[in-house]
Each structure stands twice: as structure tokens, then as C-alpha cells.
């Protein structure tokens, strides 16, 4: 994510006038057990120590140090690790005048920190380019071709690729019919794999961190998934089909939805996150079709309508009032501070771009271009964009913000 390792460094003279005017600079490094080099050492520019002033409290600040992390080391972590950020103030002779150390948690690519400061982070676990998702979508095309006469995944952005389908499923049912057909075909393909439901893997000493399985983990390795695992899997399939997925969360649970309204399918939509409870109820009632993804596992239901109905019934549970939230996946990719794909196995030292604190309207143009080119690509291609073209920039973005 776009979360900085160090936001800023401030030095205040607390009473030593003998040091006034002496040139100093900060030096920052990261250390962690078992990792020889977590990041490059960053050294700031020289500045004179300010005079002591107990009233005005003069200080000097270095903003947003450009910390470059070691992609190879952090991208291959399989478990979380606690390290340290070490900030030193040094003089012209590299003599250390003062040191401050702060713990830092290094997350593996599959660790999700449930932090309300960055709610859109969950979008980074929605992986439409994964091999397992591509296999599902191949089956979806085949099913649609057999049942409807063609296997095109036209999604909700047919026709005018900027504004999407007109109206809503309720005002223009024929235009939106294909959207439900695609979503149902995805549900059937996942259900046919008969994966098992499993409970979340939480860290005993930090219950805010959950391990999230990738599509390959869910469908190939573990053949099981939690409510959150199945939600991000289903969202990845919806996104690959050019629908507009939304992750829906309330206390202790997650499920998925997709847009059935023009306003939420508009590619210019900048809504990333919503937690206003009245707005959420209106959206889930009028503009989003919820799906209870725990129904598409072994022992669930082969009926897509059952999963829809159970998703709708989630809104009736008054015990969850006040805890609901929505994350809009495509806007989160375009405009959010979010990583887009877990790291692959990376060798050699590969330093990422510095992590920066993104503004609210920040857009990574490289990722935006990749996303838009995928949407505009021909539906008849087996893959919209080859993995070799999509992964490197996304890996770099994920790794640049990995440190927490």
C-alpha cells in the first residue's frame, strides 16, 4: 500500500545552545532478524541545528524520507516478522548524536491487516489474473456459450465503455440480464469445485491480522476458504468478467456483491469505501446484488438464487447494524492506496520505489493504464493481458508499501 515507512523526522533543540548552527542530517535504516538487508540506508540533506527557544519551540523537519525496501527479501516472506526502524541524527563526520528506534511489523504477501485507516487494502487480495481464476472464467465462457448462445463476458461496461449500462437492473432488465447470467455462471463454476469452508487464521498476539488465501490456495492447494477468502475469489472472477465487484463486511463476516446500477458501474466512479450505515442500506437494497459466498462451498447450495437471498438477508440482521462497510474494488485499484497482487518469488536484490503517503485523489497512472487497457481488450482472448505484462508493476507497488 501507499503507507510510508517513516512519515517525517523532526529534530528540536531542547536546550543545548552550544550545538546551535551545527550541521546535521538524518540516517534511516531497517533491520529484521534473518534478513541481511531490509532496505537501503537513507540519508537526508544537511541542516543546521536550530536555536533553543522554549516559547516558539524551533525545530527542523525532513518530510517523507524515500525509503527503498528490498523487494526480494520482503516479497518472499512466508510469515510476519518484527523488525526495527532506526533513525539516527549524524554530523559532518558521521558521528551519531542521537538515535531513536521504533518497532515495525513486516507482513507477508498473504497477511491482511484490518486497519480502518486503509480499508481499501482488501482490494489488493482480489487477483483476477491468477491461474485459478482464469480456469474458472474459461469454464464460465463455455457454460454461457452452451446456455445462451455465446460466451462473451460483456459485463456491465458494454456499449459506452465510459458510462456503462443504462439505468439499473430494475429499469432496464433486458440490458442488465447478461450481468446476472455471468454472475450465476461464476457461482456455478466455483460451487462445482466443492471447496470446504474453513475458519479464519488469526494471529494469537495480533487479532487484527488475518491470513488471506489466494485463488490458487483456495482451489488447488488447500481446497478450502473462509468467508473472506471466498469473497475475494468471487470478486476476482467478477472483475475479470468486467462486472463491478464490492466487498461487503460487517462484524465477523464478509461477502461479495456486484453492481446492478449505472452509477456504481461507471468507470469514473471514485467511491472507494463507504461506512455510512444508511447509505449502505440504500445501496444494498437498490444498487448492489449481494451474494453469500459461503453458500458456494461443499455443503452449501447449488442454487445461485439461494446465495443471493442469503446475501440480501444479511441486511436484516440488526445485530450487525453499525458495523457494515463496503469496499468498491475497481475504484480502489484506480484511486486507492492499495497493492494489487502478492509478490511472486523474486531473486536478487530489487529495491522498490519509495513508499509515499498518497493524497485522496492520487492515481497511479501506470496501474490505471493497465487496468483500462484490460477493460478495452477483446473478450475473445483467453487472457486480457499476459501475466508477464501485468505482474511486475503490481508487484513493485505492493512491495513498495509492504512495511507496516
mmCIF file of C-alpha atoms in Angstrom:
data_model
loop_
_atom_site.group_PDB
_atom_site.id
_atom_site.type_symbol
_atom_site.label_atom_id
_atom_site.label_comp_id
_atom_site.label_asym_id
_atom_site.label_seq_id
_atom_site.Cartn_x
_atom_site.Cartn_y
_atom_site.Cartn_z
ATOM 1 C CA UNK A 1 0.000 0.000 0.000
ATOM 2 C CA UNK A 2 0.980 3.638 -0.145
ATOM 3 C CA UNK A 3 1.739 3.618 3.565
ATOM 4 C CA UNK A 4 5.067 5.314 4.385
ATOM 5 C CA UNK A 5 7.708 3.594 6.475
ATOM 6 C CA UNK A 6 8.600 6.926 8.074
ATOM 7 C CA UNK A 7 6.290 9.911 7.645
ATOM 8 C CA UNK A 8 8.721 12.582 8.786
ATOM 9 C CA UNK A 9 11.670 13.222 11.078
ATOM 10 C CA UNK A 10 11.625 16.244 13.382
ATOM 11 C CA UNK A 11 14.587 17.497 15.407
ATOM 12 C CA UNK A 12 14.015 20.003 18.230
ATOM 13 C CA UNK A 13 16.694 21.741 20.278
ATOM 14 C CA UNK A 14 15.726 21.146 23.902
ATOM 15 C CA UNK A 15 18.327 23.413 25.489
ATOM 16 C CA UNK A 16 21.858 22.904 24.150
ATOM 17 C CA UNK A 17 22.845 26.283 22.684
ATOM 18 C CA UNK A 18 26.421 25.090 22.208
ATOM 19 C CA UNK A 19 25.247 22.965 19.284
ATOM 20 C CA UNK A 20 23.306 25.753 17.519
ATOM 21 C CA UNK A 21 24.253 26.012 13.847
ATOM 22 C CA UNK A 22 25.967 22.652 13.763
ATOM 23 C CA UNK A 23 25.113 20.830 10.522
ATOM 24 C CA UNK A 24 23.306 17.539 10.991
ATOM 25 C CA UNK A 25 21.369 15.084 8.847
ATOM 26 C CA UNK A 26 19.163 12.053 9.488
ATOM 27 C CA UNK A 27 20.064 8.483 8.586
ATOM 28 C CA UNK A 28 17.413 5.782 8.429
ATOM 29 C CA UNK A 29 17.732 2.030 8.091
ATOM 30 C CA UNK A 30 15.520 -1.009 8.666
ATOM 31 C CA UNK A 31 16.636 -4.197 10.341
ATOM 32 C CA UNK A 32 14.914 -7.543 10.933
ATOM 33 C CA UNK A 33 16.096 -10.941 12.193
ATOM 34 C CA UNK A 34 17.130 -13.261 9.402
ATOM 35 C CA UNK A 35 17.108 -10.571 6.702
ATOM 36 C CA UNK A 36 20.532 -9.261 5.798
ATOM 37 C CA UNK A 37 19.281 -6.098 4.115
ATOM 38 C CA UNK A 38 15.691 -4.940 4.590
ATOM 39 C CA UNK A 39 16.135 -1.596 2.864
ATOM 40 C CA UNK A 40 18.687 0.782 1.509
ATOM 41 C CA UNK A 41 20.097 3.243 4.021
ATOM 42 C CA UNK A 42 18.542 6.662 3.522
ATOM 43 C CA UNK A 43 20.463 9.829 4.414
ATOM 44 C CA UNK A 44 18.790 13.245 4.389
ATOM 45 C CA UNK A 45 20.226 16.596 3.460
ATOM 46 C CA UNK A 46 22.223 18.675 5.934
ATOM 47 C CA UNK A 47 20.518 21.316 8.036
ATOM 48 C CA UNK A 48 21.760 23.454 10.933
ATOM 49 C CA UNK A 49 20.524 22.721 14.448
ATOM 50 C CA UNK A 50 18.001 25.437 15.361
ATOM 51 C CA UNK A 51 18.470 27.704 18.411
ATOM 52 C CA UNK A 52 16.874 26.782 21.707
ATOM 53 C CA UNK A 53 13.616 28.664 22.227
ATOM 54 C CA UNK A 54 11.283 27.363 24.974
ATOM 55 C CA UNK A 55 8.456 29.643 23.757
ATOM 56 C CA UNK A 56 8.494 29.133 19.986
ATOM 57 C CA UNK A 57 9.976 25.629 20.170
ATOM 58 C CA UNK A 58 12.082 25.849 16.990
ATOM 59 C CA UNK A 59 12.598 22.587 15.130
ATOM 60 C CA UNK A 60 13.596 21.245 11.715
ATOM 61 C CA UNK A 61 11.716 18.557 9.814
ATOM 62 C CA UNK A 62 12.608 16.182 7.000
ATOM 63 C CA UNK A 63 9.388 15.159 5.214
ATOM 64 C CA UNK A 64 8.702 11.771 3.672
ATOM 65 C CA UNK A 65 12.090 10.045 3.643
ATOM 66 C CA UNK A 66 12.444 7.999 0.459
ATOM 67 C CA UNK A 67 12.867 4.548 1.988
ATOM 68 C CA UNK A 68 13.519 1.894 -0.661
ATOM 69 C CA UNK A 69 12.748 -1.614 0.549
ATOM 70 C CA UNK A 70 14.446 -4.803 -0.585
ATOM 71 C CA UNK A 71 11.801 -6.416 -2.792
ATOM 72 C CA UNK A 72 13.493 -9.802 -2.925
ATOM 73 C CA UNK A 73 13.733 -10.144 0.845
ATOM 74 C CA UNK A 74 10.280 -8.867 1.755
ATOM 75 C CA UNK A 75 8.440 -10.345 -1.197
ATOM 76 C CA UNK A 76 9.487 -13.848 -0.224
ATOM 77 C CA UNK A 77 8.432 -13.673 3.410
ATOM 78 C CA UNK A 78 6.143 -16.562 4.346
ATOM 79 C CA UNK A 79 5.369 -15.327 7.856
ATOM 80 C CA UNK A 80 5.171 -11.970 9.591
ATOM 81 C CA UNK A 81 8.324 -10.683 11.182
ATOM 82 C CA UNK A 82 9.008 -7.871 13.627
ATOM 83 C CA UNK A 83 11.854 -5.544 12.740
ATOM 84 C CA UNK A 84 13.070 -2.098 13.656
ATOM 85 C CA UNK A 85 13.196 1.297 12.020
ATOM 86 C CA UNK A 86 16.349 3.002 13.241
ATOM 87 C CA UNK A 87 16.607 6.778 12.875
ATOM 88 C CA UNK A 88 19.911 8.449 13.667
ATOM 89 C CA UNK A 89 20.981 12.086 13.607
ATOM 90 C CA UNK A 90 24.583 12.352 12.445
ATOM 91 C CA UNK A 91 27.055 15.196 11.987
ATOM 92 C CA UNK A 92 29.521 16.015 9.198
ATOM 93 C CA UNK A 93 31.869 13.287 10.448
ATOM 94 C CA UNK A 94 29.100 10.657 10.543
ATOM 95 C CA UNK A 95 29.184 10.708 14.323
ATOM 96 C CA UNK A 96 25.848 9.586 15.755
ATOM 97 C CA UNK A 97 24.419 12.296 18.010
ATOM 98 C CA UNK A 98 21.049 10.736 18.821
ATOM 99 C CA UNK A 99 19.227 7.516 17.928
ATOM 100 C CA UNK A 100 15.577 6.530 18.034
ATOM 101 C CA UNK A 101 14.284 3.018 17.309
ATOM 102 C CA UNK A 102 10.718 2.001 16.529
ATOM 103 C CA UNK A 103 9.279 -1.487 16.017
ATOM 104 C CA UNK A 104 7.911 -2.226 12.557
ATOM 105 C CA UNK A 105 5.782 -5.199 11.523
ATOM 106 C CA UNK A 106 6.791 -6.817 8.234
ATOM 107 C CA UNK A 107 3.796 -8.550 6.683
ATOM 108 C CA UNK A 108 3.991 -11.487 4.313
ATOM 109 C CA UNK A 109 2.155 -11.144 0.979
ATOM 110 C CA UNK A 110 -0.835 -13.074 2.356
ATOM 111 C CA UNK A 111 -1.269 -11.168 5.620
ATOM 112 C CA UNK A 112 -4.164 -8.719 5.755
ATOM 113 C CA UNK A 113 -4.092 -6.014 8.400
ATOM 114 C CA UNK A 114 -7.637 -4.981 9.277
ATOM 115 C CA UNK A 115 -6.903 -1.294 9.671
ATOM 116 C CA UNK A 116 -9.739 1.221 9.290
ATOM 117 C CA UNK A 117 -7.180 3.826 8.231
ATOM 118 C CA UNK A 118 -6.653 1.900 4.961
ATOM 119 C CA UNK A 119 -9.907 -0.029 4.426
ATOM 120 C CA UNK A 120 -9.306 -0.387 0.697
ATOM 121 C CA UNK A 121 -6.332 -2.694 1.373
ATOM 122 C CA UNK A 122 -8.566 -5.737 0.912
ATOM 123 C CA UNK A 123 -8.753 -4.922 -2.809
ATOM 124 C CA UNK A 124 -5.110 -5.943 -3.039
ATOM 125 C CA UNK A 125 -6.132 -9.553 -2.444
ATOM 126 C CA UNK A 126 -8.539 -9.598 -5.388
ATOM 127 C CA UNK A 127 -6.444 -11.282 -8.079
ATOM 128 C CA UNK A 128 -8.190 -11.595 -11.465
ATOM 129 C CA UNK A 129 -5.002 -12.593 -13.302
ATOM 130 C CA UNK A 130 -4.354 -15.709 -11.191
ATOM 131 C CA UNK A 131 -4.270 -19.039 -12.968
ATOM 132 C CA UNK A 132 -7.125 -20.444 -10.872
ATOM 133 C CA UNK A 133 -9.402 -17.518 -11.769
ATOM 134 C CA UNK A 134 -8.542 -17.891 -15.449
ATOM 135 C CA UNK A 135 -9.551 -21.542 -15.306
ATOM 136 C CA UNK A 136 -12.878 -20.627 -13.730
ATOM 137 C CA UNK A 137 -13.509 -17.967 -16.366
ATOM 138 C CA UNK A 138 -12.791 -20.440 -19.154
ATOM 139 C CA UNK A 139 -15.469 -22.691 -17.681
ATOM 140 C CA UNK A 140 -17.804 -19.686 -17.355
ATOM 141 C CA UNK A 141 -17.410 -18.861 -21.046
ATOM 142 C CA UNK A 142 -18.113 -22.448 -22.022
ATOM 143 C CA UNK A 143 -21.227 -22.577 -19.838
ATOM 144 C CA UNK A 144 -22.557 -19.281 -21.169
ATOM 145 C CA UNK A 145 -21.900 -20.311 -24.760
ATOM 146 C CA UNK A 146 -23.854 -23.535 -24.241
ATOM 147 C CA UNK A 147 -26.783 -21.943 -22.388
ATOM 148 C CA UNK A 148 -27.086 -18.524 -24.052
ATOM 149 C CA UNK A 149 -25.521 -18.985 -27.477
ATOM 150 C CA UNK A 150 -22.320 -17.034 -26.861
ATOM 151 C CA UNK A 151 -19.594 -16.899 -24.234
ATOM 152 C CA UNK A 152 -18.742 -13.221 -24.341
ATOM 153 C CA UNK A 153 -18.123 -11.655 -20.938
ATOM 154 C CA UNK A 154 -19.716 -8.331 -21.777
ATOM 155 C CA UNK A 155 -20.141 -7.331 -18.139
ATOM 156 C CA UNK A 156 -21.696 -4.020 -17.129
ATOM 157 C CA UNK A 157 -19.497 -1.858 -19.374
ATOM 158 C CA UNK A 158 -20.954 -2.855 -22.726
ATOM 159 C CA UNK A 159 -21.552 -0.158 -25.333
ATOM 160 C CA UNK A 160 -20.346 3.136 -23.931
ATOM 161 C CA UNK A 161 -17.182 1.976 -22.161
ATOM 162 C CA UNK A 162 -17.039 5.103 -20.040
ATOM 163 C CA UNK A 163 -20.528 5.261 -18.595
ATOM 164 C CA UNK A 164 -21.576 1.585 -18.658
ATOM 165 C CA UNK A 165 -25.057 0.112 -18.975
ATOM 166 C CA UNK A 166 -28.072 2.441 -18.738
ATOM 167 C CA UNK A 167 -30.252 2.761 -15.664
ATOM 168 C CA UNK A 168 -30.415 -0.295 -13.441
ATOM 169 C CA UNK A 169 -31.499 -3.902 -13.445
ATOM 170 C CA UNK A 170 -34.949 -2.712 -12.401
ATOM 171 C CA UNK A 171 -35.392 -0.006 -15.036
ATOM 172 C CA UNK A 172 -33.626 -1.790 -17.927
ATOM 173 C CA UNK A 173 -33.922 -5.517 -17.166
ATOM 174 C CA UNK A 174 -33.021 -6.726 -20.666
ATOM 175 C CA UNK A 175 -29.795 -4.710 -20.786
ATOM 176 C CA UNK A 176 -28.753 -5.997 -17.346
ATOM 177 C CA UNK A 177 -29.830 -9.604 -17.867
ATOM 178 C CA UNK A 178 -26.348 -10.621 -19.008
ATOM 179 C CA UNK A 179 -24.820 -9.353 -15.766
ATOM 180 C CA UNK A 180 -26.841 -11.819 -13.693
ATOM 181 C CA UNK A 181 -26.131 -14.620 -16.154
ATOM 182 C CA UNK A 182 -22.401 -14.095 -15.809
ATOM 183 C CA UNK A 183 -22.544 -13.891 -12.010
ATOM 184 C CA UNK A 184 -24.579 -17.106 -11.858
ATOM 185 C CA UNK A 185 -22.142 -18.910 -14.145
ATOM 186 C CA UNK A 186 -19.280 -17.855 -11.873
ATOM 187 C CA UNK A 187 -21.160 -19.133 -8.833
ATOM 188 C CA UNK A 188 -21.824 -22.475 -10.507
ATOM 189 C CA UNK A 189 -18.184 -22.872 -11.531
ATOM 190 C CA UNK A 190 -16.932 -22.223 -8.002
ATOM 191 C CA UNK A 191 -19.593 -24.442 -6.414
ATOM 192 C CA UNK A 192 -18.688 -27.322 -8.741
ATOM 193 C CA UNK A 193 -15.203 -27.394 -7.220
ATOM 194 C CA UNK A 194 -16.663 -28.296 -3.804
ATOM 195 C CA UNK A 195 -14.116 -26.465 -1.690
ATOM 196 C CA UNK A 196 -14.557 -26.693 2.072
ATOM 197 C CA UNK A 197 -15.389 -23.873 4.418
ATOM 198 C CA UNK A 198 -12.691 -23.072 6.969
ATOM 199 C CA UNK A 199 -12.368 -20.604 9.803
ATOM 200 C CA UNK A 200 -10.031 -17.652 9.569
ATOM 201 C CA UNK A 201 -6.384 -17.887 10.535
ATOM 202 C CA UNK A 202 -5.755 -15.119 13.068
ATOM 203 C CA UNK A 203 -2.546 -14.335 14.907
ATOM 204 C CA UNK A 204 -2.909 -15.006 18.625
ATOM 205 C CA UNK A 205 -0.931 -11.928 19.602
ATOM 206 C CA UNK A 206 -2.451 -9.650 16.951
ATOM 207 C CA UNK A 207 -6.075 -10.465 16.197
ATOM 208 C CA UNK A 208 -6.300 -7.681 13.632
ATOM 209 C CA UNK A 209 -4.195 -9.641 11.123
ATOM 210 C CA UNK A 210 -5.759 -12.399 9.030
ATOM 211 C CA UNK A 211 -4.139 -14.727 6.541
ATOM 212 C CA UNK A 212 -5.922 -14.476 3.182
ATOM 213 C CA UNK A 213 -5.675 -17.320 0.712
ATOM 214 C CA UNK A 214 -5.003 -16.658 -2.949
ATOM 215 C CA UNK A 215 -7.302 -18.197 -5.593
ATOM 216 C CA UNK A 216 -4.673 -20.874 -6.207
ATOM 217 C CA UNK A 217 -4.565 -21.648 -2.479
ATOM 218 C CA UNK A 218 -8.345 -21.930 -2.303
ATOM 219 C CA UNK A 219 -8.931 -24.019 -5.421
ATOM 220 C CA UNK A 220 -5.706 -26.000 -5.784
ATOM 221 C CA UNK A 221 -3.608 -26.186 -2.633
ATOM 222 C CA UNK A 222 -5.943 -26.039 0.372
ATOM 223 C CA UNK A 223 -9.265 -26.606 -1.391
ATOM 224 C CA UNK A 224 -10.859 -24.569 1.379
ATOM 225 C CA UNK A 225 -11.592 -20.961 2.220
ATOM 226 C CA UNK A 226 -13.059 -18.585 4.762
ATOM 227 C CA UNK A 227 -15.840 -16.122 4.098
ATOM 228 C CA UNK A 228 -13.189 -13.526 3.239
ATOM 229 C CA UNK A 229 -11.232 -15.954 1.036
ATOM 230 C CA UNK A 230 -14.302 -16.885 -0.989
ATOM 231 C CA UNK A 231 -15.354 -13.242 -1.205
ATOM 232 C CA UNK A 232 -12.079 -12.067 -2.745
ATOM 233 C CA UNK A 233 -12.106 -15.103 -5.055
ATOM 234 C CA UNK A 234 -15.617 -14.319 -6.276
ATOM 235 C CA UNK A 235 -14.726 -10.617 -6.591
ATOM 236 C CA UNK A 236 -11.722 -11.526 -8.757
ATOM 237 C CA UNK A 237 -13.951 -13.519 -11.089
ATOM 238 C CA UNK A 238 -16.488 -10.696 -11.276
ATOM 239 C CA UNK A 239 -13.748 -8.211 -12.103
ATOM 240 C CA UNK A 240 -12.316 -10.477 -14.776
ATOM 241 C CA UNK A 241 -15.797 -10.638 -16.324
ATOM 242 C CA UNK A 242 -15.929 -6.814 -16.415
ATOM 243 C CA UNK A 243 -18.510 -6.586 -13.657
ATOM 244 C CA UNK A 244 -18.106 -4.193 -10.736
ATOM 245 C CA UNK A 245 -17.449 -6.147 -7.507
ATOM 246 C CA UNK A 246 -17.886 -4.842 -3.982
ATOM 247 C CA UNK A 247 -16.615 -6.495 -0.795
ATOM 248 C CA UNK A 248 -19.261 -6.230 1.917
ATOM 249 C CA UNK A 249 -18.228 -6.553 5.540
ATOM 250 C CA UNK A 250 -19.894 -6.477 8.890
ATOM 251 C CA UNK A 251 -18.707 -7.597 12.294
ATOM 252 C CA UNK A 252 -17.103 -11.026 11.958
ATOM 253 C CA UNK A 253 -18.157 -11.669 8.362
ATOM 254 C CA UNK A 254 -17.518 -10.822 4.709
ATOM 255 C CA UNK A 255 -19.366 -11.499 1.489
ATOM 256 C CA UNK A 256 -19.448 -10.061 -2.012
ATOM 257 C CA UNK A 257 -21.759 -8.035 -4.204
ATOM 258 C CA UNK A 258 -21.859 -6.698 -7.740
ATOM 259 C CA UNK A 259 -23.284 -3.535 -9.231
ATOM 260 C CA UNK A 260 -26.747 -3.615 -10.766
ATOM 261 C CA UNK A 261 -26.922 0.150 -11.279
ATOM 262 C CA UNK A 262 -25.380 2.521 -13.787
ATOM 263 C CA UNK A 263 -23.935 4.824 -11.124
ATOM 264 C CA UNK A 264 -21.831 2.099 -9.493
ATOM 265 C CA UNK A 265 -20.683 0.623 -12.805
ATOM 266 C CA UNK A 266 -19.435 3.931 -14.169
ATOM 267 C CA UNK A 267 -15.711 3.661 -14.786
ATOM 268 C CA UNK A 268 -15.291 7.193 -13.467
ATOM 269 C CA UNK A 269 -16.689 6.185 -10.079
ATOM 270 C CA UNK A 270 -14.291 7.366 -7.360
ATOM 271 C CA UNK A 271 -16.118 5.896 -4.382
ATOM 272 C CA UNK A 272 -13.610 3.581 -2.723
ATOM 273 C CA UNK A 273 -15.114 2.951 0.686
ATOM 274 C CA UNK A 274 -18.448 3.519 2.393
ATOM 275 C CA UNK A 275 -19.309 3.121 6.069
ATOM 276 C CA UNK A 276 -22.361 5.348 6.426
ATOM 277 C CA UNK A 277 -24.986 2.847 7.533
ATOM 278 C CA UNK A 278 -27.994 4.482 5.873
ATOM 279 C CA UNK A 279 -26.127 4.834 2.582
ATOM 280 C CA UNK A 280 -25.062 1.201 2.751
ATOM 281 C CA UNK A 281 -28.629 0.029 3.303
ATOM 282 C CA UNK A 282 -29.802 2.050 0.315
ATOM 283 C CA UNK A 283 -27.006 0.726 -1.907
ATOM 284 C CA UNK A 284 -27.576 -2.895 -0.902
ATOM 285 C CA UNK A 285 -31.288 -2.538 -1.467
ATOM 286 C CA UNK A 286 -31.285 -0.641 -4.761
ATOM 287 C CA UNK A 287 -27.882 -0.767 -6.459
ATOM 288 C CA UNK A 288 -25.900 -3.828 -5.329
ATOM 289 C CA UNK A 289 -26.783 -7.515 -5.602
ATOM 290 C CA UNK A 290 -25.204 -9.231 -2.570
ATOM 291 C CA UNK A 291 -24.072 -12.865 -2.695
ATOM 292 C CA UNK A 292 -23.373 -15.009 0.357
ATOM 293 C CA UNK A 293 -20.199 -16.724 -0.824
ATOM 294 C CA UNK A 294 -20.173 -19.298 1.970
ATOM 295 C CA UNK A 295 -23.052 -20.954 0.086
ATOM 296 C CA UNK A 296 -20.814 -21.888 -2.850
ATOM 297 C CA UNK A 297 -18.726 -24.329 -0.785
ATOM 298 C CA UNK A 298 -19.257 -28.011 -0.085
ATOM 299 C CA UNK A 299 -22.409 -28.429 1.969
ATOM 300 C CA UNK A 300 -23.753 -25.102 0.693
ATOM 301 C CA UNK A 301 -26.294 -24.661 -2.073
ATOM 302 C CA UNK A 302 -26.160 -25.279 -5.795
ATOM 303 C CA UNK A 303 -28.787 -22.552 -6.213
ATOM 304 C CA UNK A 304 -27.436 -19.134 -7.114
ATOM 305 C CA UNK A 305 -30.734 -17.614 -6.032
ATOM 306 C CA UNK A 306 -30.272 -19.117 -2.552
ATOM 307 C CA UNK A 307 -26.907 -17.354 -2.292
ATOM 308 C CA UNK A 308 -28.457 -14.095 -3.474
ATOM 309 C CA UNK A 309 -31.315 -14.399 -0.992
ATOM 310 C CA UNK A 310 -28.978 -15.160 1.901
ATOM 311 C CA UNK A 311 -26.846 -12.166 0.941
ATOM 312 C CA UNK A 312 -29.941 -9.985 0.951
ATOM 313 C CA UNK A 313 -30.999 -11.398 4.316
ATOM 314 C CA UNK A 314 -27.687 -10.350 5.848
ATOM 315 C CA UNK A 315 -29.018 -6.802 5.757
ATOM 316 C CA UNK A 316 -31.907 -7.846 8.025
ATOM 317 C CA UNK A 317 -29.599 -8.884 10.873
ATOM 318 C CA UNK A 318 -29.981 -5.973 13.288
ATOM 319 C CA UNK A 319 -27.106 -7.231 15.431
ATOM 320 C CA UNK A 320 -24.749 -6.118 12.645
ATOM 321 C CA UNK A 321 -26.146 -2.596 12.435
ATOM 322 C CA UNK A 322 -23.412 -0.015 12.794
ATOM 323 C CA UNK A 323 -20.640 -2.381 11.671
ATOM 324 C CA UNK A 324 -21.246 -2.656 7.920
ATOM 325 C CA UNK A 325 -18.818 -1.329 5.313
ATOM 326 C CA UNK A 326 -18.318 -1.542 1.564
ATOM 327 C CA UNK A 327 -15.108 -1.560 -0.482
ATOM 328 C CA UNK A 328 -15.517 -0.877 -4.208
ATOM 329 C CA UNK A 329 -12.802 -2.946 -5.824
ATOM 330 C CA UNK A 330 -12.211 -1.235 -9.176
ATOM 331 C CA UNK A 331 -12.124 2.320 -7.762
ATOM 332 C CA UNK A 332 -9.804 1.034 -5.032
ATOM 333 C CA UNK A 333 -7.452 -0.212 -7.723
ATOM 334 C CA UNK A 334 -7.639 3.041 -9.635
ATOM 335 C CA UNK A 335 -7.610 5.625 -6.881
ATOM 336 C CA UNK A 336 -6.840 3.911 -3.586
ATOM 337 C CA UNK A 337 -3.647 3.333 -1.673
ATOM 338 C CA UNK A 338 -3.689 -0.355 -2.429
ATOM 339 C CA UNK A 339 -1.456 -3.155 -3.555
ATOM 340 C CA UNK A 340 -2.758 -5.151 -6.478
ATOM 341 C CA UNK A 341 -1.078 -8.516 -6.294
ATOM 342 C CA UNK A 342 1.012 -10.561 -3.826
ATOM 343 C CA UNK A 343 4.701 -10.878 -4.592
ATOM 344 C CA UNK A 344 5.916 -13.777 -6.659
ATOM 345 C CA UNK A 345 9.182 -15.479 -5.872
ATOM 346 C CA UNK A 346 11.773 -12.788 -6.519
ATOM 347 C CA UNK A 347 15.515 -13.327 -6.581
ATOM 348 C CA UNK A 348 18.429 -10.943 -6.164
ATOM 349 C CA UNK A 349 18.171 -7.553 -4.536
ATOM 350 C CA UNK A 350 15.458 -5.479 -6.139
ATOM 351 C CA UNK A 351 14.652 -2.202 -4.445
ATOM 352 C CA UNK A 352 11.171 -0.803 -4.835
ATOM 353 C CA UNK A 353 10.138 2.754 -5.341
ATOM 354 C CA UNK A 354 9.912 4.785 -2.148
ATOM 355 C CA UNK A 355 6.695 4.462 -0.192
ATOM 356 C CA UNK A 356 4.753 7.703 -0.092
ATOM 357 C CA UNK A 357 1.657 8.905 1.703
ATOM 358 C CA UNK A 358 -0.867 9.207 -1.091
ATOM 359 C CA UNK A 359 -3.321 12.053 -1.346
ATOM 360 C CA UNK A 360 -7.033 11.265 -1.571
ATOM 361 C CA UNK A 361 -7.116 11.779 -5.337
ATOM 362 C CA UNK A 362 -3.796 10.080 -6.072
ATOM 363 C CA UNK A 363 -3.819 7.877 -9.160
ATOM 364 C CA UNK A 364 -1.010 5.546 -10.161
ATOM 365 C CA UNK A 365 -1.100 6.232 -13.875
ATOM 366 C CA UNK A 366 0.796 3.069 -14.744
ATOM 367 C CA UNK A 367 -1.709 0.855 -12.949
ATOM 368 C CA UNK A 368 -4.631 2.925 -14.253
ATOM 369 C CA UNK A 369 -3.429 2.439 -17.820
ATOM 370 C CA UNK A 370 -3.003 -1.295 -17.311
ATOM 371 C CA UNK A 371 -6.491 -1.564 -15.879
ATOM 372 C CA UNK A 372 -8.146 0.459 -18.620
ATOM 373 C CA UNK A 373 -6.329 -1.404 -21.371
ATOM 374 C CA UNK A 374 -7.575 -4.684 -19.894
ATOM 375 C CA UNK A 375 -11.167 -3.439 -19.906
ATOM 376 C CA UNK A 376 -10.851 -2.347 -23.532
ATOM 377 C CA UNK A 377 -9.277 -5.627 -24.681
ATOM 378 C CA UNK A 378 -11.130 -8.124 -26.852
ATOM 379 C CA UNK A 379 -13.406 -10.522 -24.974
ATOM 380 C CA UNK A 380 -12.380 -13.369 -27.225
ATOM 381 C CA UNK A 381 -8.835 -13.501 -25.861
ATOM 382 C CA UNK A 382 -8.103 -16.224 -23.345
ATOM 383 C CA UNK A 383 -6.238 -13.671 -21.243
ATOM 384 C CA UNK A 384 -6.878 -9.951 -21.457
ATOM 385 C CA UNK A 385 -3.329 -9.098 -20.502
ATOM 386 C CA UNK A 386 -0.446 -11.564 -20.263
ATOM 387 C CA UNK A 387 0.885 -12.183 -16.764
ATOM 388 C CA UNK A 388 4.322 -11.054 -17.817
ATOM 389 C CA UNK A 389 2.871 -7.660 -18.674
ATOM 390 C CA UNK A 390 0.725 -7.237 -15.585
ATOM 391 C CA UNK A 391 2.726 -8.567 -12.693
ATOM 392 C CA UNK A 392 5.915 -6.517 -12.448
ATOM 393 C CA UNK A 393 4.338 -3.072 -11.865
ATOM 394 C CA UNK A 394 1.814 -4.509 -9.459
ATOM 395 C CA UNK A 395 4.458 -6.444 -7.586
ATOM 396 C CA UNK A 396 6.507 -3.282 -7.303
ATOM 397 C CA UNK A 397 3.544 -1.314 -5.982
ATOM 398 C CA UNK A 398 2.679 -3.980 -3.428
ATOM 399 C CA UNK A 399 6.259 -4.273 -2.222
ATOM 400 C CA UNK A 400 6.749 -0.526 -2.010
ATOM 401 C CA UNK A 401 4.042 -0.352 0.624
ATOM 402 C CA UNK A 402 4.532 -3.716 2.333
ATOM 403 C CA UNK A 403 6.003 -2.390 5.558
ATOM 404 C CA UNK A 404 3.566 -1.557 8.285
#
